[in-house]
Amino acid sequence: SKMGISLLSSYHGAQIFEALGVSGDLLELSFKGTPSRVGGLDTGDLGKELLALHARAFGDEAPSPMRLSDDGLVKPKASKEHHSNSPQLAKLLHKAVREKDTDSFREWSDTLQGRPLTALRDLLELAPSKATGR
């Protein structure tokens, strides 16, 4: 973590980060020397995604030229891209905290546990500490 304002030039060649979601030849081509313990897309995968997006935009079933498709990447939409901080979860948590409502908290917790995997931390399984038992 870095505090304050930094210029891009201060990071040039610093290699102070790790790549997430990028691997193989794409990592070497774009971020030479950058570590990636998680892996992810390579140039073949990226090419397939680009061709699929191009087909959606310009193929036979492309939307009207006057209307862009909205997949919910920016603003949450039902049955589109999943967002961890959805309005539904925020409302449940606010209700639970404001009204000290145990049922709302349980519903929030259950909804949170049942959501799709979104971040790396979702793949972690927490275990109690042997020293404290918590």
Short mmCIF file of N, CA, C and O in Angstrom, two decimals:
data_model
loop_
_atom_site.label_atom_id
_atom_site.label_comp_id
_atom_site.label_asym_id
_atom_site.label_seq_id
_atom_site.Cartn_x
_atom_site.Cartn_y
_atom_site.Cartn_z
N SER A 1 0.85 -1.17 0.00
CA SER A 1 0.00 0.00 0.00
C SER A 1 0.89 1.23 0.00
O SER A 1 1.89 1.29 0.69
N LYS A 2 0.48 2.20 -0.77
CA LYS A 2 1.28 3.41 -0.88
C LYS A 2 0.37 4.60 -0.62
O LYS A 2 -0.72 4.69 -1.15
N MET A 3 0.82 5.51 0.21
CA MET A 3 0.02 6.69 0.55
C MET A 3 0.45 7.86 -0.32
O MET A 3 1.61 7.97 -0.70
N GLY A 4 -0.50 8.73 -0.63
CA GLY A 4 -0.17 9.94 -1.35
C GLY A 4 -0.27 9.77 -2.86
O GLY A 4 -0.71 8.76 -3.37
N ILE A 5 0.17 10.80 -3.56
CA ILE A 5 0.09 10.82 -5.02
C ILE A 5 1.41 10.31 -5.58
O ILE A 5 2.48 10.71 -5.15
N SER A 6 1.31 9.40 -6.54
CA SER A 6 2.50 8.86 -7.18
C SER A 6 2.38 9.02 -8.69
O SER A 6 1.29 8.94 -9.25
N LEU A 7 3.48 9.21 -9.34
CA LEU A 7 3.51 9.27 -10.79
C LEU A 7 3.71 7.89 -11.35
O LEU A 7 4.35 7.03 -10.73
N LEU A 8 3.19 7.66 -12.54
CA LEU A 8 3.36 6.38 -13.20
C LEU A 8 4.85 6.06 -13.37
O LEU A 8 5.26 4.91 -13.22
N SER A 9 5.65 7.08 -13.60
CA SER A 9 7.08 6.86 -13.81
C SER A 9 7.75 6.26 -12.58
O SER A 9 8.77 5.58 -12.69
N SER A 10 7.19 6.48 -11.40
CA SER A 10 7.80 5.91 -10.20
C SER A 10 7.60 4.40 -10.13
O SER A 10 8.29 3.71 -9.38
N TYR A 11 6.65 3.86 -10.89
CA TYR A 11 6.41 2.42 -10.90
C TYR A 11 7.07 1.73 -12.09
O TYR A 11 7.14 0.51 -12.14
N HIS A 12 7.53 2.49 -13.08
CA HIS A 12 8.08 1.91 -14.30
C HIS A 12 9.23 0.96 -13.99
O HIS A 12 10.25 1.37 -13.43
N GLY A 13 9.04 -0.30 -14.33
CA GLY A 13 10.09 -1.29 -14.12
C GLY A 13 10.31 -1.70 -12.68
O GLY A 13 11.25 -2.41 -12.37
N ALA A 14 9.44 -1.29 -11.77
CA ALA A 14 9.66 -1.56 -10.35
C ALA A 14 9.38 -3.01 -9.98
O ALA A 14 9.93 -3.53 -9.01
N GLN A 15 8.51 -3.68 -10.73
CA GLN A 15 8.15 -5.08 -10.45
C GLN A 15 7.69 -5.26 -9.00
O GLN A 15 8.12 -6.16 -8.29
N ILE A 16 6.82 -4.37 -8.54
CA ILE A 16 6.35 -4.43 -7.16
C ILE A 16 4.95 -5.00 -7.07
O ILE A 16 4.27 -4.84 -6.07
N PHE A 17 4.50 -5.67 -8.13
CA PHE A 17 3.17 -6.25 -8.11
C PHE A 17 3.20 -7.66 -8.66
O PHE A 17 4.20 -8.11 -9.21
N GLU A 18 2.09 -8.36 -8.51
CA GLU A 18 1.94 -9.70 -9.03
C GLU A 18 0.71 -9.71 -9.93
O GLU A 18 -0.29 -9.07 -9.64
N ALA A 19 0.78 -10.43 -11.03
CA ALA A 19 -0.33 -10.48 -11.98
C ALA A 19 -1.37 -11.50 -11.51
O ALA A 19 -1.03 -12.60 -11.09
N LEU A 20 -2.63 -11.12 -11.60
CA LEU A 20 -3.75 -12.00 -11.27
C LEU A 20 -4.59 -12.17 -12.52
O LEU A 20 -5.00 -11.20 -13.14
N GLY A 21 -4.86 -13.41 -12.89
CA GLY A 21 -5.73 -13.67 -14.03
C GLY A 21 -5.02 -13.64 -15.36
O GLY A 21 -5.65 -13.66 -16.41
N VAL A 22 -3.69 -13.57 -15.37
CA VAL A 22 -2.90 -13.56 -16.60
C VAL A 22 -1.80 -14.60 -16.45
O VAL A 22 -1.19 -14.72 -15.40
N SER A 23 -1.55 -15.36 -17.51
CA SER A 23 -0.51 -16.37 -17.41
C SER A 23 0.15 -16.64 -18.76
O SER A 23 -0.22 -16.05 -19.77
N GLY A 24 1.10 -17.53 -18.74
CA GLY A 24 1.74 -18.03 -19.95
C GLY A 24 2.33 -16.95 -20.83
O GLY A 24 2.96 -16.00 -20.36
N ASP A 25 2.12 -17.14 -22.14
CA ASP A 25 2.73 -16.24 -23.11
C ASP A 25 2.18 -14.81 -23.03
O ASP A 25 2.89 -13.86 -23.32
N LEU A 26 0.94 -14.64 -22.61
CA LEU A 26 0.38 -13.29 -22.45
C LEU A 26 1.09 -12.55 -21.32
O LEU A 26 1.41 -11.37 -21.45
N LEU A 27 1.36 -13.24 -20.26
CA LEU A 27 2.09 -12.64 -19.13
C LEU A 27 3.50 -12.24 -19.56
O LEU A 27 3.95 -11.13 -19.27
N GLU A 28 4.16 -13.11 -20.28
CA GLU A 28 5.53 -12.83 -20.72
C GLU A 28 5.56 -11.71 -21.76
O GLU A 28 6.44 -10.85 -21.74
N LEU A 29 4.56 -11.68 -22.64
CA LEU A 29 4.48 -10.65 -23.67
C LEU A 29 4.18 -9.27 -23.09
O LEU A 29 4.82 -8.28 -23.44
N SER A 30 3.25 -9.21 -22.16
CA SER A 30 2.79 -7.92 -21.66
C SER A 30 3.43 -7.47 -20.36
O SER A 30 3.54 -6.27 -20.11
N PHE A 31 3.81 -8.42 -19.52
CA PHE A 31 4.35 -8.08 -18.19
C PHE A 31 5.60 -8.90 -17.92
O PHE A 31 5.69 -9.62 -16.92
N LYS A 32 6.56 -8.80 -18.78
CA LYS A 32 7.79 -9.60 -18.71
C LYS A 32 8.41 -9.57 -17.32
O LYS A 32 8.62 -8.51 -16.74
N GLY A 33 8.63 -10.77 -16.76
CA GLY A 33 9.27 -10.87 -15.46
C GLY A 33 8.34 -10.74 -14.27
O GLY A 33 8.78 -10.82 -13.13
N THR A 34 7.05 -10.54 -14.52
CA THR A 34 6.09 -10.38 -13.42
C THR A 34 5.61 -11.74 -12.95
O THR A 34 5.20 -12.57 -13.76
N PRO A 35 5.64 -12.00 -11.65
CA PRO A 35 5.19 -13.30 -11.15
C PRO A 35 3.66 -13.42 -11.18
O PRO A 35 2.94 -12.42 -11.09
N SER A 36 3.17 -14.64 -11.33
CA SER A 36 1.74 -14.92 -11.26
C SER A 36 1.57 -16.32 -10.70
O SER A 36 1.68 -17.30 -11.42
N ARG A 37 1.31 -16.40 -9.41
CA ARG A 37 1.14 -17.71 -8.77
C ARG A 37 -0.23 -18.30 -9.02
O ARG A 37 -0.44 -19.48 -8.81
N VAL A 38 -1.17 -17.47 -9.50
CA VAL A 38 -2.54 -17.93 -9.68
C VAL A 38 -2.81 -18.35 -11.12
O VAL A 38 -3.59 -19.25 -11.37
N GLY A 39 -2.17 -17.71 -12.07
CA GLY A 39 -2.40 -18.04 -13.47
C GLY A 39 -3.63 -17.33 -14.01
O GLY A 39 -4.18 -16.43 -13.39
N GLY A 40 -4.06 -17.75 -15.20
CA GLY A 40 -5.22 -17.13 -15.81
C GLY A 40 -5.17 -17.22 -17.32
O GLY A 40 -4.73 -18.22 -17.88
N LEU A 41 -5.61 -16.15 -18.00
CA LEU A 41 -5.69 -16.12 -19.46
C LEU A 41 -4.32 -16.11 -20.11
O LEU A 41 -3.41 -15.46 -19.64
N ASP A 42 -4.22 -16.81 -21.24
CA ASP A 42 -3.04 -16.68 -22.08
C ASP A 42 -3.50 -16.05 -23.40
O ASP A 42 -4.66 -15.68 -23.53
N THR A 43 -2.63 -15.90 -24.37
CA THR A 43 -3.01 -15.21 -25.61
C THR A 43 -4.12 -15.94 -26.35
O THR A 43 -4.98 -15.30 -26.95
N GLY A 44 -4.13 -17.26 -26.31
CA GLY A 44 -5.20 -18.02 -26.97
C GLY A 44 -6.56 -17.73 -26.34
O GLY A 44 -7.56 -17.51 -27.04
N ASP A 45 -6.61 -17.72 -25.02
CA ASP A 45 -7.85 -17.41 -24.30
C ASP A 45 -8.32 -15.99 -24.61
O ASP A 45 -9.50 -15.75 -24.84
N LEU A 46 -7.39 -15.05 -24.60
CA LEU A 46 -7.72 -13.66 -24.87
C LEU A 46 -8.26 -13.52 -26.29
O LEU A 46 -9.25 -12.81 -26.52
N GLY A 47 -7.64 -14.20 -27.24
CA GLY A 47 -8.11 -14.16 -28.63
C GLY A 47 -9.53 -14.68 -28.76
O GLY A 47 -10.36 -14.08 -29.46
N LYS A 48 -9.84 -15.79 -28.08
CA LYS A 48 -11.20 -16.35 -28.12
C LYS A 48 -12.22 -15.37 -27.54
O LYS A 48 -13.30 -15.20 -28.09
N GLU A 49 -11.86 -14.73 -26.43
CA GLU A 49 -12.77 -13.75 -25.82
C GLU A 49 -13.00 -12.56 -26.75
O GLU A 49 -14.12 -12.08 -26.89
N LEU A 50 -11.93 -12.08 -27.38
CA LEU A 50 -12.06 -10.95 -28.30
C LEU A 50 -12.92 -11.30 -29.51
O LEU A 50 -13.77 -10.51 -29.93
N LEU A 51 -12.75 -12.50 -30.05
CA LEU A 51 -13.56 -12.92 -31.19
C LEU A 51 -15.03 -13.07 -30.80
O LEU A 51 -15.93 -12.71 -31.57
N ALA A 52 -15.29 -13.58 -29.59
CA ALA A 52 -16.67 -13.72 -29.12
C ALA A 52 -17.32 -12.35 -28.94
O ALA A 52 -18.48 -12.14 -29.32
N LEU A 53 -16.59 -11.40 -28.37
CA LEU A 53 -17.12 -10.04 -28.21
C LEU A 53 -17.36 -9.37 -29.57
O LEU A 53 -18.37 -8.70 -29.77
N HIS A 54 -16.45 -9.60 -30.51
CA HIS A 54 -16.62 -9.04 -31.84
C HIS A 54 -17.86 -9.62 -32.52
O HIS A 54 -18.64 -8.90 -33.14
N ALA A 55 -18.06 -10.92 -32.39
CA ALA A 55 -19.23 -11.57 -32.99
C ALA A 55 -20.52 -11.03 -32.37
O ALA A 55 -21.51 -10.82 -33.07
N ARG A 56 -20.51 -10.79 -31.05
CA ARG A 56 -21.71 -10.23 -30.40
C ARG A 56 -21.99 -8.82 -30.90
O ARG A 56 -23.14 -8.42 -31.03
N ALA A 57 -20.94 -8.07 -31.16
CA ALA A 57 -21.13 -6.68 -31.58
C ALA A 57 -21.46 -6.54 -33.06
O ALA A 57 -22.25 -5.67 -33.44
N PHE A 58 -20.87 -7.39 -33.90
CA PHE A 58 -21.00 -7.21 -35.34
C PHE A 58 -21.57 -8.41 -36.07
O PHE A 58 -21.70 -8.39 -37.29
N GLY A 59 -21.92 -9.48 -35.36
CA GLY A 59 -22.44 -10.69 -35.99
C GLY A 59 -23.90 -10.55 -36.37
O GLY A 59 -24.50 -9.47 -36.31
N ASP A 60 -24.50 -11.68 -36.77
CA ASP A 60 -25.90 -11.70 -37.21
C ASP A 60 -26.87 -11.27 -36.13
O ASP A 60 -27.91 -10.68 -36.42
N GLU A 61 -26.56 -11.58 -34.89
CA GLU A 61 -27.48 -11.25 -33.80
C GLU A 61 -27.01 -10.03 -33.02
O GLU A 61 -27.29 -9.89 -31.84
N ALA A 62 -26.30 -9.15 -33.68
CA ALA A 62 -25.80 -7.93 -33.03
C ALA A 62 -26.97 -7.01 -32.70
O ALA A 62 -27.97 -6.98 -33.41
N PRO A 63 -26.84 -6.27 -31.58
CA PRO A 63 -27.89 -5.32 -31.24
C PRO A 63 -27.97 -4.20 -32.27
O PRO A 63 -27.09 -4.03 -33.10
N SER A 64 -29.01 -3.43 -32.18
CA SER A 64 -29.19 -2.28 -33.06
C SER A 64 -27.96 -1.38 -32.97
O SER A 64 -27.40 -1.21 -31.89
N PRO A 65 -27.53 -0.78 -34.08
CA PRO A 65 -26.37 0.11 -34.02
C PRO A 65 -26.57 1.30 -33.09
O PRO A 65 -25.62 1.92 -32.65
N MET A 66 -27.82 1.61 -32.77
CA MET A 66 -28.11 2.74 -31.90
C MET A 66 -28.19 2.33 -30.43
O MET A 66 -28.38 3.17 -29.57
N ARG A 67 -28.05 1.04 -30.14
CA ARG A 67 -28.20 0.59 -28.75
C ARG A 67 -27.08 -0.40 -28.40
O ARG A 67 -26.95 -1.43 -29.05
N LEU A 68 -26.32 -0.09 -27.38
CA LEU A 68 -25.27 -0.99 -26.91
C LEU A 68 -25.85 -1.97 -25.91
O LEU A 68 -26.76 -1.64 -25.16
N SER A 69 -25.32 -3.18 -25.89
CA SER A 69 -25.79 -4.16 -24.91
C SER A 69 -25.24 -3.79 -23.53
O SER A 69 -24.14 -3.26 -23.41
N ASP A 70 -26.02 -4.07 -22.51
CA ASP A 70 -25.62 -3.78 -21.13
C ASP A 70 -25.58 -5.10 -20.37
O ASP A 70 -26.62 -5.66 -20.04
N ASP A 71 -24.38 -5.58 -20.13
CA ASP A 71 -24.20 -6.88 -19.48
C ASP A 71 -24.07 -6.77 -17.97
O ASP A 71 -23.73 -7.74 -17.31
N GLY A 72 -24.28 -5.60 -17.43
CA GLY A 72 -24.20 -5.43 -15.99
C GLY A 72 -22.78 -5.38 -15.46
O GLY A 72 -22.55 -5.68 -14.30
N LEU A 73 -21.83 -5.01 -16.31
CA LEU A 73 -20.44 -4.95 -15.85
C LEU A 73 -20.21 -3.77 -14.92
O LEU A 73 -19.38 -3.83 -14.03
N VAL A 74 -20.94 -2.68 -15.12
CA VAL A 74 -20.76 -1.48 -14.31
C VAL A 74 -21.82 -1.41 -13.22
O VAL A 74 -21.51 -1.24 -12.05
N LYS A 75 -23.07 -1.52 -13.61
CA LYS A 75 -24.18 -1.43 -12.67
C LYS A 75 -24.85 -2.80 -12.59
O LYS A 75 -25.14 -3.41 -13.61
N PRO A 76 -25.08 -3.31 -11.36
CA PRO A 76 -25.68 -4.65 -11.22
C PRO A 76 -27.03 -4.75 -11.94
O PRO A 76 -27.85 -3.85 -11.88
N LYS A 77 -27.20 -5.86 -12.66
CA LYS A 77 -28.45 -6.17 -13.35
C LYS A 77 -28.78 -7.63 -13.09
O LYS A 77 -27.89 -8.47 -13.06
N ALA A 78 -30.06 -7.90 -12.92
CA ALA A 78 -30.50 -9.28 -12.67
C ALA A 78 -30.08 -10.18 -13.83
O ALA A 78 -30.16 -9.80 -14.99
N SER A 79 -29.61 -11.36 -13.51
CA SER A 79 -29.17 -12.40 -14.46
C SER A 79 -28.03 -11.97 -15.38
O SER A 79 -27.84 -12.52 -16.44
N LYS A 80 -27.26 -10.97 -14.97
CA LYS A 80 -26.09 -10.54 -15.74
C LYS A 80 -24.85 -10.76 -14.87
O LYS A 80 -24.85 -11.57 -13.97
N GLU A 81 -23.78 -10.00 -15.12
CA GLU A 81 -22.54 -10.12 -14.36
C GLU A 81 -22.80 -9.98 -12.86
O GLU A 81 -23.48 -9.06 -12.43
N HIS A 82 -22.24 -10.90 -12.06
CA HIS A 82 -22.43 -10.86 -10.61
C HIS A 82 -21.55 -9.78 -9.98
O HIS A 82 -20.41 -9.60 -10.37
N HIS A 83 -22.11 -9.06 -9.01
CA HIS A 83 -21.37 -8.05 -8.25
C HIS A 83 -21.36 -8.45 -6.78
O HIS A 83 -22.41 -8.76 -6.21
N SER A 84 -20.21 -8.43 -6.15
CA SER A 84 -20.10 -8.78 -4.73
C SER A 84 -20.88 -7.81 -3.86
O SER A 84 -21.49 -8.20 -2.88
N ASN A 85 -20.81 -6.54 -4.18
CA ASN A 85 -21.49 -5.52 -3.39
C ASN A 85 -22.82 -5.16 -4.03
O ASN A 85 -23.02 -4.06 -4.51
N SER A 86 -23.73 -6.11 -4.04
CA SER A 86 -25.02 -5.88 -4.69
C SER A 86 -25.92 -5.03 -3.79
O SER A 86 -25.78 -5.05 -2.56
N PRO A 87 -26.87 -4.33 -4.39
CA PRO A 87 -27.82 -3.55 -3.59
C PRO A 87 -28.60 -4.43 -2.61
O PRO A 87 -28.88 -4.02 -1.49
N GLN A 88 -28.92 -5.65 -3.02
CA GLN A 88 -29.66 -6.58 -2.16
C GLN A 88 -28.87 -6.86 -0.88
O GLN A 88 -29.41 -6.79 0.23
N LEU A 89 -27.59 -7.17 -1.01
CA LEU A 89 -26.76 -7.46 0.16
C LEU A 89 -26.61 -6.22 1.05
O LEU A 89 -26.67 -6.32 2.28
N ALA A 90 -26.42 -5.07 0.44
CA ALA A 90 -26.27 -3.83 1.21
C ALA A 90 -27.53 -3.54 2.02
O ALA A 90 -27.45 -3.19 3.21
N LYS A 91 -28.71 -3.71 1.41
CA LYS A 91 -29.97 -3.45 2.11
C LYS A 91 -30.15 -4.40 3.29
O LYS A 91 -30.59 -3.99 4.37
N LEU A 92 -29.82 -5.67 3.08
CA LEU A 92 -29.95 -6.65 4.17
C LEU A 92 -29.03 -6.30 5.33
O LEU A 92 -29.43 -6.36 6.49
N LEU A 93 -27.79 -5.95 5.02
CA LEU A 93 -26.84 -5.62 6.08
C LEU A 93 -27.26 -4.34 6.80
O LEU A 93 -27.20 -4.27 8.04
N HIS A 94 -27.69 -3.33 6.07
CA HIS A 94 -28.14 -2.08 6.70
C HIS A 94 -29.31 -2.34 7.64
O HIS A 94 -29.36 -1.83 8.76
N LYS A 95 -30.27 -3.17 7.19
CA LYS A 95 -31.43 -3.48 8.03
C LYS A 95 -30.99 -4.22 9.29
O LYS A 95 -31.45 -3.91 10.40
N ALA A 96 -30.10 -5.18 9.13
CA ALA A 96 -29.63 -5.96 10.27
C ALA A 96 -28.94 -5.08 11.30
O ALA A 96 -29.15 -5.22 12.50
N VAL A 97 -28.12 -4.14 10.84
CA VAL A 97 -27.37 -3.28 11.74
C VAL A 97 -28.26 -2.21 12.37
O VAL A 97 -28.23 -2.01 13.59
N ARG A 98 -29.06 -1.54 11.55
CA ARG A 98 -29.91 -0.46 12.07
C ARG A 98 -30.95 -0.96 13.07
O ARG A 98 -31.20 -0.33 14.09
N GLU A 99 -31.58 -2.09 12.73
CA GLU A 99 -32.67 -2.60 13.56
C GLU A 99 -32.22 -3.69 14.53
O GLU A 99 -33.04 -4.25 15.24
N LYS A 100 -30.91 -3.98 14.50
CA LYS A 100 -30.36 -5.07 15.33
C LYS A 100 -31.20 -6.33 15.13
O LYS A 100 -31.59 -7.00 16.09
N ASP A 101 -31.46 -6.62 13.86
CA ASP A 101 -32.34 -7.72 13.45
C ASP A 101 -31.52 -8.96 13.13
O ASP A 101 -30.83 -9.02 12.11
N THR A 102 -31.59 -9.96 13.98
CA THR A 102 -30.82 -11.20 13.82
C THR A 102 -31.23 -11.95 12.57
O THR A 102 -30.38 -12.51 11.87
N ASP A 103 -32.53 -11.97 12.26
CA ASP A 103 -33.00 -12.68 11.07
C ASP A 103 -32.45 -12.05 9.79
O ASP A 103 -32.04 -12.78 8.87
N SER A 104 -32.40 -10.73 9.72
CA SER A 104 -31.84 -10.05 8.55
C SER A 104 -30.35 -10.35 8.44
O SER A 104 -29.83 -10.54 7.34
N PHE A 105 -29.66 -10.38 9.58
CA PHE A 105 -28.23 -10.69 9.55
C PHE A 105 -28.01 -12.12 9.05
O PHE A 105 -27.13 -12.37 8.23
N ARG A 106 -28.83 -13.05 9.52
CA ARG A 106 -28.72 -14.44 9.06
C ARG A 106 -28.98 -14.54 7.56
O ARG A 106 -28.29 -15.26 6.85
N GLU A 107 -30.00 -13.82 7.09
CA GLU A 107 -30.31 -13.83 5.66
C GLU A 107 -29.15 -13.24 4.85
O GLU A 107 -28.77 -13.76 3.80
N TRP A 108 -28.57 -12.12 5.36
CA TRP A 108 -27.40 -11.52 4.70
C TRP A 108 -26.25 -12.52 4.65
O TRP A 108 -25.62 -12.72 3.62
N SER A 109 -25.98 -13.16 5.78
CA SER A 109 -24.88 -14.12 5.87
C SER A 109 -25.11 -15.31 4.93
O SER A 109 -24.19 -15.74 4.23
N ASP A 110 -26.32 -15.83 4.90
CA ASP A 110 -26.64 -16.97 4.02
C ASP A 110 -26.51 -16.58 2.55
O ASP A 110 -25.99 -17.34 1.74
N THR A 111 -26.99 -15.38 2.21
CA THR A 111 -26.88 -14.89 0.84
C THR A 111 -25.42 -14.72 0.45
O THR A 111 -25.00 -15.09 -0.65
N LEU A 112 -24.63 -14.19 1.36
CA LEU A 112 -23.20 -13.99 1.11
C LEU A 112 -22.49 -15.33 0.90
O LEU A 112 -21.67 -15.48 0.01
N GLN A 113 -22.83 -16.31 1.71
CA GLN A 113 -22.20 -17.63 1.60
C GLN A 113 -22.62 -18.36 0.32
O GLN A 113 -21.86 -19.15 -0.22
N GLY A 114 -23.84 -18.08 -0.18
CA GLY A 114 -24.35 -18.78 -1.35
C GLY A 114 -24.07 -18.10 -2.68
O GLY A 114 -24.43 -18.63 -3.73
N ARG A 115 -23.42 -16.95 -2.65
CA ARG A 115 -23.17 -16.23 -3.90
C ARG A 115 -22.09 -16.92 -4.73
O ARG A 115 -21.31 -17.72 -4.20
N PRO A 116 -22.00 -16.60 -6.01
CA PRO A 116 -20.95 -17.19 -6.86
C PRO A 116 -19.55 -16.75 -6.42
O PRO A 116 -19.39 -15.70 -5.80
N LEU A 117 -18.56 -17.56 -6.75
CA LEU A 117 -17.17 -17.19 -6.46
C LEU A 117 -16.84 -15.94 -7.26
O LEU A 117 -17.08 -15.88 -8.46
N THR A 118 -16.31 -14.94 -6.56
CA THR A 118 -16.07 -13.65 -7.20
C THR A 118 -14.61 -13.21 -7.08
O THR A 118 -14.06 -12.63 -7.99
N ALA A 119 -14.01 -13.46 -5.95
CA ALA A 119 -12.65 -13.00 -5.68
C ALA A 119 -11.79 -14.18 -5.20
O ALA A 119 -12.32 -15.23 -4.84
N LEU A 120 -10.50 -13.98 -5.20
CA LEU A 120 -9.60 -15.04 -4.74
C LEU A 120 -9.91 -15.49 -3.32
O LEU A 120 -9.84 -16.66 -2.99
N ARG A 121 -10.30 -14.54 -2.46
CA ARG A 121 -10.58 -14.89 -1.07
C ARG A 121 -11.76 -15.86 -0.95
O ARG A 121 -11.90 -16.55 0.04
N ASP A 122 -12.62 -15.89 -1.99
CA ASP A 122 -13.75 -16.82 -1.97
C ASP A 122 -13.30 -18.27 -2.08
O ASP A 122 -14.06 -19.19 -1.78
N LEU A 123 -12.07 -18.48 -2.52
CA LEU A 123 -11.53 -19.83 -2.65
C LEU A 123 -10.87 -20.32 -1.37
O LEU A 123 -10.50 -21.48 -1.26
N LEU A 124 -10.71 -19.42 -0.40
CA LEU A 124 -10.07 -19.78 0.86
C LEU A 124 -11.07 -20.41 1.82
O LEU A 124 -12.24 -20.05 1.86
N GLU A 125 -10.58 -21.35 2.59
CA GLU A 125 -11.39 -21.94 3.64
C GLU A 125 -10.74 -21.58 4.97
O GLU A 125 -9.59 -21.92 5.22
N LEU A 126 -11.48 -20.88 5.81
CA LEU A 126 -10.93 -20.45 7.09
C LEU A 126 -11.06 -21.57 8.12
O LEU A 126 -12.07 -22.27 8.19
N ALA A 127 -10.01 -21.74 8.90
CA ALA A 127 -9.99 -22.74 9.96
C ALA A 127 -9.65 -22.06 11.27
O ALA A 127 -8.88 -21.09 11.28
N PRO A 128 -10.21 -22.53 12.38
CA PRO A 128 -9.90 -21.90 13.66
C PRO A 128 -8.41 -22.03 14.01
O PRO A 128 -7.78 -23.03 13.67
N SER A 129 -7.91 -21.03 14.69
CA SER A 129 -6.52 -21.05 15.13
C SER A 129 -6.38 -22.07 16.27
O SER A 129 -7.23 -22.16 17.15
N LYS A 130 -5.30 -22.82 16.27
CA LYS A 130 -5.07 -23.79 17.35
C LYS A 130 -4.77 -23.11 18.67
O LYS A 130 -5.13 -23.58 19.72
N ALA A 131 -4.13 -21.93 18.58
CA ALA A 131 -3.74 -21.23 19.80
C ALA A 131 -4.94 -20.60 20.52
O ALA A 131 -5.05 -20.69 21.73
N THR A 132 -5.83 -19.96 19.77
CA THR A 132 -6.93 -19.24 20.40
C THR A 132 -8.27 -19.96 20.28
O THR A 132 -9.19 -19.66 21.03
N GLY A 133 -8.40 -20.89 19.34
CA GLY A 133 -9.67 -21.56 19.14
C GLY A 133 -10.69 -20.72 18.39
O GLY A 133 -11.83 -21.08 18.28
N ARG A 134 -10.26 -19.53 17.87
CA ARG A 134 -11.18 -18.67 17.13
C ARG A 134 -10.87 -18.70 15.67
O ARG A 134 -9.85 -18.95 15.21
#
